[in-house]
mmCIF file of C-alpha atoms and ligand atoms in Angstrom:
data_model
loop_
_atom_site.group_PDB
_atom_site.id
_atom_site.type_symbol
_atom_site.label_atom_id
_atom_site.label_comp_id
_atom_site.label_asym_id
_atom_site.label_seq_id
_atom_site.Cartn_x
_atom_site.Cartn_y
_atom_site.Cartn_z
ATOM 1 C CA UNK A 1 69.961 -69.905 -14.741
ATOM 2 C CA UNK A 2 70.542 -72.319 -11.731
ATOM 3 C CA UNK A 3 72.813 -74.584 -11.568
ATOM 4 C CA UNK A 4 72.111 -78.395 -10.490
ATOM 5 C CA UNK A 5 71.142 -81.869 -12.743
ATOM 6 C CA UNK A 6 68.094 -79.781 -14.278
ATOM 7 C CA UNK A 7 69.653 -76.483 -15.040
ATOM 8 C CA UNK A 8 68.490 -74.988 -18.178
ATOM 9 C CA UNK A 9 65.801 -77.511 -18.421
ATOM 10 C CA UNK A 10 62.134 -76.344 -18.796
ATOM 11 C CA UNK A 11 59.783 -78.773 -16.979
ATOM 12 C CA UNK A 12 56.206 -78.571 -16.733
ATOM 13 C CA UNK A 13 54.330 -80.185 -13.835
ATOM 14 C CA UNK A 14 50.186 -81.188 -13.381
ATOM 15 C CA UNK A 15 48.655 -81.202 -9.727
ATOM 16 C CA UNK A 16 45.930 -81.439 -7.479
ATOM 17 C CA UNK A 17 42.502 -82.869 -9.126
ATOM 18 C CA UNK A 18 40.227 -81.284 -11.680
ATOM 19 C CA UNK A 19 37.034 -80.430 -11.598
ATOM 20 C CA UNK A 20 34.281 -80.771 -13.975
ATOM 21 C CA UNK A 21 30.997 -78.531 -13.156
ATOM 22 C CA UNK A 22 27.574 -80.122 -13.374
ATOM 23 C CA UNK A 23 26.506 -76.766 -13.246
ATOM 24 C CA UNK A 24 27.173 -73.613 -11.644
ATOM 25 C CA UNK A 25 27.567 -75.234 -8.040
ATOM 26 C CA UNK A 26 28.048 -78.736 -8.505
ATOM 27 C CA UNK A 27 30.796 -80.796 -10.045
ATOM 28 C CA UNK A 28 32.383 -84.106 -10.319
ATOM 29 C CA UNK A 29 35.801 -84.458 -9.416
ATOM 30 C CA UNK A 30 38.551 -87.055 -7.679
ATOM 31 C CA UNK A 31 40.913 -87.736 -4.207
ATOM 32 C CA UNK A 32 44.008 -86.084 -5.163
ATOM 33 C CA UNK A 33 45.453 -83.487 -2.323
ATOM 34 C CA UNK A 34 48.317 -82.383 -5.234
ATOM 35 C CA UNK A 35 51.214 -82.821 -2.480
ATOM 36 C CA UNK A 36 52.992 -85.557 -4.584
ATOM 37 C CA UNK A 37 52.987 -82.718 -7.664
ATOM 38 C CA UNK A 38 54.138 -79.617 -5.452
ATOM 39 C CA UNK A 39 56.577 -82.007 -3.859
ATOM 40 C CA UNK A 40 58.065 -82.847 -7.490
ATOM 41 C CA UNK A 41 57.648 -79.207 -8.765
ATOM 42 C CA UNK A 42 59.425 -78.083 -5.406
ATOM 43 C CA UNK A 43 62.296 -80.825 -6.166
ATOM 44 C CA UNK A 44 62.787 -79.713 -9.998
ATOM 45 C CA UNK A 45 63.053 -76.104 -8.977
ATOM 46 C CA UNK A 46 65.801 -76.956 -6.682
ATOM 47 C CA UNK A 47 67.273 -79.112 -9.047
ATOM 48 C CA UNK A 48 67.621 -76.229 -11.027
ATOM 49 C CA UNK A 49 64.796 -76.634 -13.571
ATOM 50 C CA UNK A 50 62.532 -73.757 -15.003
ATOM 51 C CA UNK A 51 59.395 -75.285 -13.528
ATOM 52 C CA UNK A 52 55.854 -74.391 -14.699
ATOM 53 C CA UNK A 53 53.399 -76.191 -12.231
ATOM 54 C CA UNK A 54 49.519 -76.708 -13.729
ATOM 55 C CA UNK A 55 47.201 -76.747 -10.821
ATOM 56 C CA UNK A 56 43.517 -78.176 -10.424
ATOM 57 C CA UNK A 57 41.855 -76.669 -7.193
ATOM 58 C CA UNK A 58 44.300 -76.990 -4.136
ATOM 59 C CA UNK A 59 44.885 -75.579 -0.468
ATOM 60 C CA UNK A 60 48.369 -75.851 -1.647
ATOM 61 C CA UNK A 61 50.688 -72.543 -1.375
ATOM 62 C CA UNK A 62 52.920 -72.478 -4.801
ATOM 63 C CA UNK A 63 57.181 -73.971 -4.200
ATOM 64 C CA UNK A 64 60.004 -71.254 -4.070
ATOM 65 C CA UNK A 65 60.958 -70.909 -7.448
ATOM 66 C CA UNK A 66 58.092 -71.877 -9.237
ATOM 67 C CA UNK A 67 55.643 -70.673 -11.694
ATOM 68 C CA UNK A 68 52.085 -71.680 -11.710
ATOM 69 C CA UNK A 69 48.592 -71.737 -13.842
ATOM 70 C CA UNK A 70 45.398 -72.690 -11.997
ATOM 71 C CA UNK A 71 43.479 -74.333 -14.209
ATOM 72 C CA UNK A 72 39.654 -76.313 -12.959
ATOM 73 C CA UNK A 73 38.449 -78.640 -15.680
ATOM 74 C CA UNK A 74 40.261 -80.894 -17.733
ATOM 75 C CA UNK A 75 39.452 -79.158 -21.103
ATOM 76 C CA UNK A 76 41.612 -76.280 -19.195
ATOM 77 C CA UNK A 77 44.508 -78.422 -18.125
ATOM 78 C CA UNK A 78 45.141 -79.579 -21.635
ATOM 79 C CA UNK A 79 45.329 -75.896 -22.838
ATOM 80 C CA UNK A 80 47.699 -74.747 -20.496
ATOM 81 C CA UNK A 81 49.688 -77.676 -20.612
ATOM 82 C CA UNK A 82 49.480 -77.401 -24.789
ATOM 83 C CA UNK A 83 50.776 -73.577 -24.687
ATOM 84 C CA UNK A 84 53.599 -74.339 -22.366
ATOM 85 C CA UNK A 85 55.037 -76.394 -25.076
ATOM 86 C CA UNK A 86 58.187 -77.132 -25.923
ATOM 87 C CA UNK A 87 59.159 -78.625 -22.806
ATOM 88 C CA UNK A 88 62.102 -81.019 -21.831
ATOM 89 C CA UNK A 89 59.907 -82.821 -19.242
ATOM 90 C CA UNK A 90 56.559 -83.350 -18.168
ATOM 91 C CA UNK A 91 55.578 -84.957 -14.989
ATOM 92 C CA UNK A 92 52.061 -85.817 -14.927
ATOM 93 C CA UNK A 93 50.911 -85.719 -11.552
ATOM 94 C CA UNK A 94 47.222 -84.921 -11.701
ATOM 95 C CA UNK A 95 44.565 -87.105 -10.867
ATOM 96 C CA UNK A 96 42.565 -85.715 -14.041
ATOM 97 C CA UNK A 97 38.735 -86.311 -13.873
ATOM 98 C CA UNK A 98 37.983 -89.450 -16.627
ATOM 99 C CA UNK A 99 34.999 -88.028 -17.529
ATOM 100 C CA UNK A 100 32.759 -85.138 -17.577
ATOM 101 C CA UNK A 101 29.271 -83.433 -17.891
ATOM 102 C CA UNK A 102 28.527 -83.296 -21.232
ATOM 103 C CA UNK A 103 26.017 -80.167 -20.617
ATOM 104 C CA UNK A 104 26.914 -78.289 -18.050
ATOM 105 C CA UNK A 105 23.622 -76.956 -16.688
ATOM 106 C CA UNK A 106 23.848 -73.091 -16.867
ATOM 107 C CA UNK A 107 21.779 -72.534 -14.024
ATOM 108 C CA UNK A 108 21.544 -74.553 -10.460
ATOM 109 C CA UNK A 109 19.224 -77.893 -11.296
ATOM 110 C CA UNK A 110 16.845 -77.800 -9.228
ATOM 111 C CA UNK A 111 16.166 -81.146 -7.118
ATOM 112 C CA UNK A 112 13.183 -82.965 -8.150
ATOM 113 C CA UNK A 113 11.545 -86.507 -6.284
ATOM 114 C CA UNK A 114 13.140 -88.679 -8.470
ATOM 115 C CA UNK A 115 16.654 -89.666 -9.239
ATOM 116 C CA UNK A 116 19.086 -87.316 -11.772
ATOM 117 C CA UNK A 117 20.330 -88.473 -14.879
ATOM 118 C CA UNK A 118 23.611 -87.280 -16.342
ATOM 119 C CA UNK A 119 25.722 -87.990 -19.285
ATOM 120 C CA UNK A 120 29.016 -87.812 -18.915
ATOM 121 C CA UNK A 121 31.885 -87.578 -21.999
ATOM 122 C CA UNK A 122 35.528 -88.730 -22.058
ATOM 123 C CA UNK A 123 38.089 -86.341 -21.352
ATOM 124 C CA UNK A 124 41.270 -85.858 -23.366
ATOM 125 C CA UNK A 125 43.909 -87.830 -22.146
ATOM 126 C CA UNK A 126 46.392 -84.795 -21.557
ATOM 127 C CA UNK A 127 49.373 -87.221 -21.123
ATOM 128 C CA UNK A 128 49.185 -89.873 -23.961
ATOM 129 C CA UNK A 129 48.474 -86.884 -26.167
ATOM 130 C CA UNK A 130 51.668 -84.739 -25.204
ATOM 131 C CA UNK A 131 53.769 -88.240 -25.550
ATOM 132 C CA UNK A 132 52.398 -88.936 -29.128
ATOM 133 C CA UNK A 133 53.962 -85.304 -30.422
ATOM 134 C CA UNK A 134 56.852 -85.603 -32.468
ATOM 135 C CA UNK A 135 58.186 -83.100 -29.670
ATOM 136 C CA UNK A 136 57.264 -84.696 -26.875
ATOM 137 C CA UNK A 137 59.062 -83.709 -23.839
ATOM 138 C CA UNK A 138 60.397 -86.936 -21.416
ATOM 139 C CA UNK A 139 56.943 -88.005 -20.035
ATOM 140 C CA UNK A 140 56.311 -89.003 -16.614
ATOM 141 C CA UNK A 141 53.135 -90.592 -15.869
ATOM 142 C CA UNK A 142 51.753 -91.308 -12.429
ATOM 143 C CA UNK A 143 49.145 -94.452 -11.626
ATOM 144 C CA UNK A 144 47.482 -94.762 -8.525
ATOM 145 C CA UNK A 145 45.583 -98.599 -8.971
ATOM 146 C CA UNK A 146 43.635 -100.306 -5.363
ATOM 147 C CA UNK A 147 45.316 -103.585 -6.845
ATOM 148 C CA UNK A 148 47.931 -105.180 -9.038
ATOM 149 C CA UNK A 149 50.104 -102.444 -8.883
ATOM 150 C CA UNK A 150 52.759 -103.812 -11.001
ATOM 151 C CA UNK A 151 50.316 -105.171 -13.926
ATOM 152 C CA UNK A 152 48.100 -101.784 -14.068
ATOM 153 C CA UNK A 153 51.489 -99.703 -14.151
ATOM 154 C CA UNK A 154 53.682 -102.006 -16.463
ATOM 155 C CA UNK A 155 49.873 -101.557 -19.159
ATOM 156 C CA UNK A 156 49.871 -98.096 -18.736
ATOM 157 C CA UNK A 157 53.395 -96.950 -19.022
ATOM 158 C CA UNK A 158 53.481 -99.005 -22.680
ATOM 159 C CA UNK A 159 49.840 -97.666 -24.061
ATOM 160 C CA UNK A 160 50.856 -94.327 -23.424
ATOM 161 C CA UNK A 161 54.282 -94.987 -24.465
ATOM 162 C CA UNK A 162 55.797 -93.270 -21.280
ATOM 163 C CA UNK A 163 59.280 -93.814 -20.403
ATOM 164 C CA UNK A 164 58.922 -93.656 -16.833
ATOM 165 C CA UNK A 165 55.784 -94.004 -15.221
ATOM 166 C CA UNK A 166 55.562 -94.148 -11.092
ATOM 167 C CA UNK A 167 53.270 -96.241 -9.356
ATOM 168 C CA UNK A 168 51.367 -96.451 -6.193
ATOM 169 C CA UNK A 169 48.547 -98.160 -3.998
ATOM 170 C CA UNK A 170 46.030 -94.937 -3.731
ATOM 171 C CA UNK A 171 44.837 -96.301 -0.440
ATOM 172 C CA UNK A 172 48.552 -95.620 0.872
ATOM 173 C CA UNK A 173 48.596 -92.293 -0.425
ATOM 174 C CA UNK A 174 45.999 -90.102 -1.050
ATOM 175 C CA UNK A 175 46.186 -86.845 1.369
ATOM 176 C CA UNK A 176 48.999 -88.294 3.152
ATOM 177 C CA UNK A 177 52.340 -86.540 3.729
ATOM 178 C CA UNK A 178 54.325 -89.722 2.891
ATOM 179 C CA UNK A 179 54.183 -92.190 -0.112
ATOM 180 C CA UNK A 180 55.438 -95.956 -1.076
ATOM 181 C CA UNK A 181 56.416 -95.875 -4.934
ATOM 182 C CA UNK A 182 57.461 -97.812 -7.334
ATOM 183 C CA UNK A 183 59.148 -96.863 -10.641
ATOM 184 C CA UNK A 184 58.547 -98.405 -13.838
ATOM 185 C CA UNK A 185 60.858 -97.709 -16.716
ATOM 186 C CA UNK A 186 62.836 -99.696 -19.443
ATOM 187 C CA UNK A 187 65.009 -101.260 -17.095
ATOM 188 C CA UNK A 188 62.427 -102.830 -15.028
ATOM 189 C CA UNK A 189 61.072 -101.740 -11.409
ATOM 190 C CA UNK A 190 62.685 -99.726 -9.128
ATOM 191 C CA UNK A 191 61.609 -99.502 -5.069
ATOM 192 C CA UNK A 192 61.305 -96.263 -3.465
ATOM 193 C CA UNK A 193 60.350 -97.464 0.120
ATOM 194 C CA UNK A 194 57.560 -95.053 2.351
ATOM 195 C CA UNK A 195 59.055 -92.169 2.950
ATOM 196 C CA UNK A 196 57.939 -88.201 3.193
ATOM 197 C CA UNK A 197 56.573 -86.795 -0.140
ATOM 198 C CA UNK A 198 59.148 -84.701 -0.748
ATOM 199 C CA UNK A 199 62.344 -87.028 -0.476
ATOM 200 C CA UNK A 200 60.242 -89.221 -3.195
ATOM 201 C CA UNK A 201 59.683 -86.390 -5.014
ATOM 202 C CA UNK A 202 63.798 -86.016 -4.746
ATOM 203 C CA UNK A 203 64.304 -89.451 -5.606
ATOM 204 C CA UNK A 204 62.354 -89.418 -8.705
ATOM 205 C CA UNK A 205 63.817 -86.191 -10.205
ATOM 206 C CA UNK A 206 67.359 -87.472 -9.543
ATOM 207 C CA UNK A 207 65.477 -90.368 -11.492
ATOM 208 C CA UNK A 208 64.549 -88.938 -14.059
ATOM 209 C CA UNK A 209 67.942 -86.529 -14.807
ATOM 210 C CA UNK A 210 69.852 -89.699 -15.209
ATOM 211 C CA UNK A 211 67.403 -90.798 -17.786
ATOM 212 C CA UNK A 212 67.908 -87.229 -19.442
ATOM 213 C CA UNK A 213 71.466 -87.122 -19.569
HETATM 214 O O1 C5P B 1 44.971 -93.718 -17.143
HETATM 215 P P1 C5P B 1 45.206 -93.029 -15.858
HETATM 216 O O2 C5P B 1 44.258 -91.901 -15.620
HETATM 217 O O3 C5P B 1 45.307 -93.903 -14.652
HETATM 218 O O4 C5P B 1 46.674 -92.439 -16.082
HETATM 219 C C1 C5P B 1 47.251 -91.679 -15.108
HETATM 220 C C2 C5P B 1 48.294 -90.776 -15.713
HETATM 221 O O5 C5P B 1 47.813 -90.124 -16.874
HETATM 222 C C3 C5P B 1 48.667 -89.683 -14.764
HETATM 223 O O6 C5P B 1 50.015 -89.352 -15.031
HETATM 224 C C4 C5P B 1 47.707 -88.569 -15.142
HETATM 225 O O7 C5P B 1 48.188 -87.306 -14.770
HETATM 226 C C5 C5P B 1 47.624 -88.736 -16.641
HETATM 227 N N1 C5P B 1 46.310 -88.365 -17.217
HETATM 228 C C6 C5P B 1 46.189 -87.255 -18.040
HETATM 229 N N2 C5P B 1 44.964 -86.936 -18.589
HETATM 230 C C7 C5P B 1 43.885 -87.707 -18.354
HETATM 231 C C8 C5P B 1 44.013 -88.849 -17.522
HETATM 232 C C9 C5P B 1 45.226 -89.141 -16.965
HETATM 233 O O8 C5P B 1 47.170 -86.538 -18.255
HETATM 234 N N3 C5P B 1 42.726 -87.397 -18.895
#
């Protein structure tokens, strides 16, 4: 047991993007890097959290200290999160694909002259569904909007019931080593000026333990 403003605490982490197969060699996925997430698993671990860090597909090597399932699709994500359950906190950094292939073709489609059709399902939202429990750990969400920040975060923190939700301008951050965020929680709106992942990944877990305690 470490010792620090998370000791004892078990908190469980999603990274990086996911990635839904079309078939066996294609897929769809999104711009996500999964810095920001390692950076916050890295920062809880220190903090003295147990920290169990779900990863879609990454270059990333895994924090000191820290435990981790590598997951590819959504559909997986949501199981691994779901069987790491009870947790004290999640922190929801994944860029999770909104949709995906409803039919995964088992074998490579071959290219025709025409265009190609697909149909494409919603995912489950793994976030608003692990808030909803009855033993829903403290839920951080993450929103990356092109425009209105504030508006788009403010929405999404209250439909999926978060109580902290961070916020930032995807064309600032994605696959870059620093961040600009914002945090959103019951108090109102709190600044975390551009600075290196991992001191906002710092910021936000010293954040968040005040909220726990
Ligand atoms: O609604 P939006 O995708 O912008 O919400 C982003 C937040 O919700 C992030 O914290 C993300 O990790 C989480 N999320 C999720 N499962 C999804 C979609 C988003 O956990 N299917």
């Amino acid at each position: 047991v470490g010792t620090g403003p998370l000791a004892g605490r078990r908190v469980l982490v999603t990274a990086g993007p996911t990635f839904e197969a079309i078939d066996p060699v294609r897929g769809l996925t999104n711009r996500s890097s999964g810095k920001m997430g390692y950076a916050i698993a890295r920062a809880a671990a220190e903090a003295g959290a147990d920290v169990l860090l779900v990863s879609g597909p990454t270059c990333l090597a895994t924090p000191a200290g820290v435990r981790r399932i590598d997951v590819e699709s959504a559909a997986e994500m949501r199981e691994a999160v779901l069987g790491a359950l009870p947790a004290d906190v999640l922190v929801a950094v994944a860029a999770v694909a909104d949709y995906r292939v409803d039919a995964a073709a088992a074998q490579k489609i071959k290219k025709g002259d025409g265009g190609l059709t697909l149909k494409l399902v919603a995912n489950p939202d793994i976030l608003a569904e692990v808030a909803a429990r009855p033993d829903a750990p403290f839920c951080v969400g993450f929103a990356a909007e092109t425009e209105r920040l504030a508006e788009h975060a403010e929405a999404k923190r209250l439909k999926k019931r978060l109580p902290l939700l961070v916020g930032n301008l995807a064309q600032d951050t994605l696959g870059q080593d620093s961040a600009e965020l914002v945090l959103f929680d019951d108090r109102g709106t709190h600044p975390l000026p551009r600075a290196d992942k991992l001191t906002q990944a710092r910021a936000l877990i010293a954040h968040l333990s005040h909220h726990l305690h």
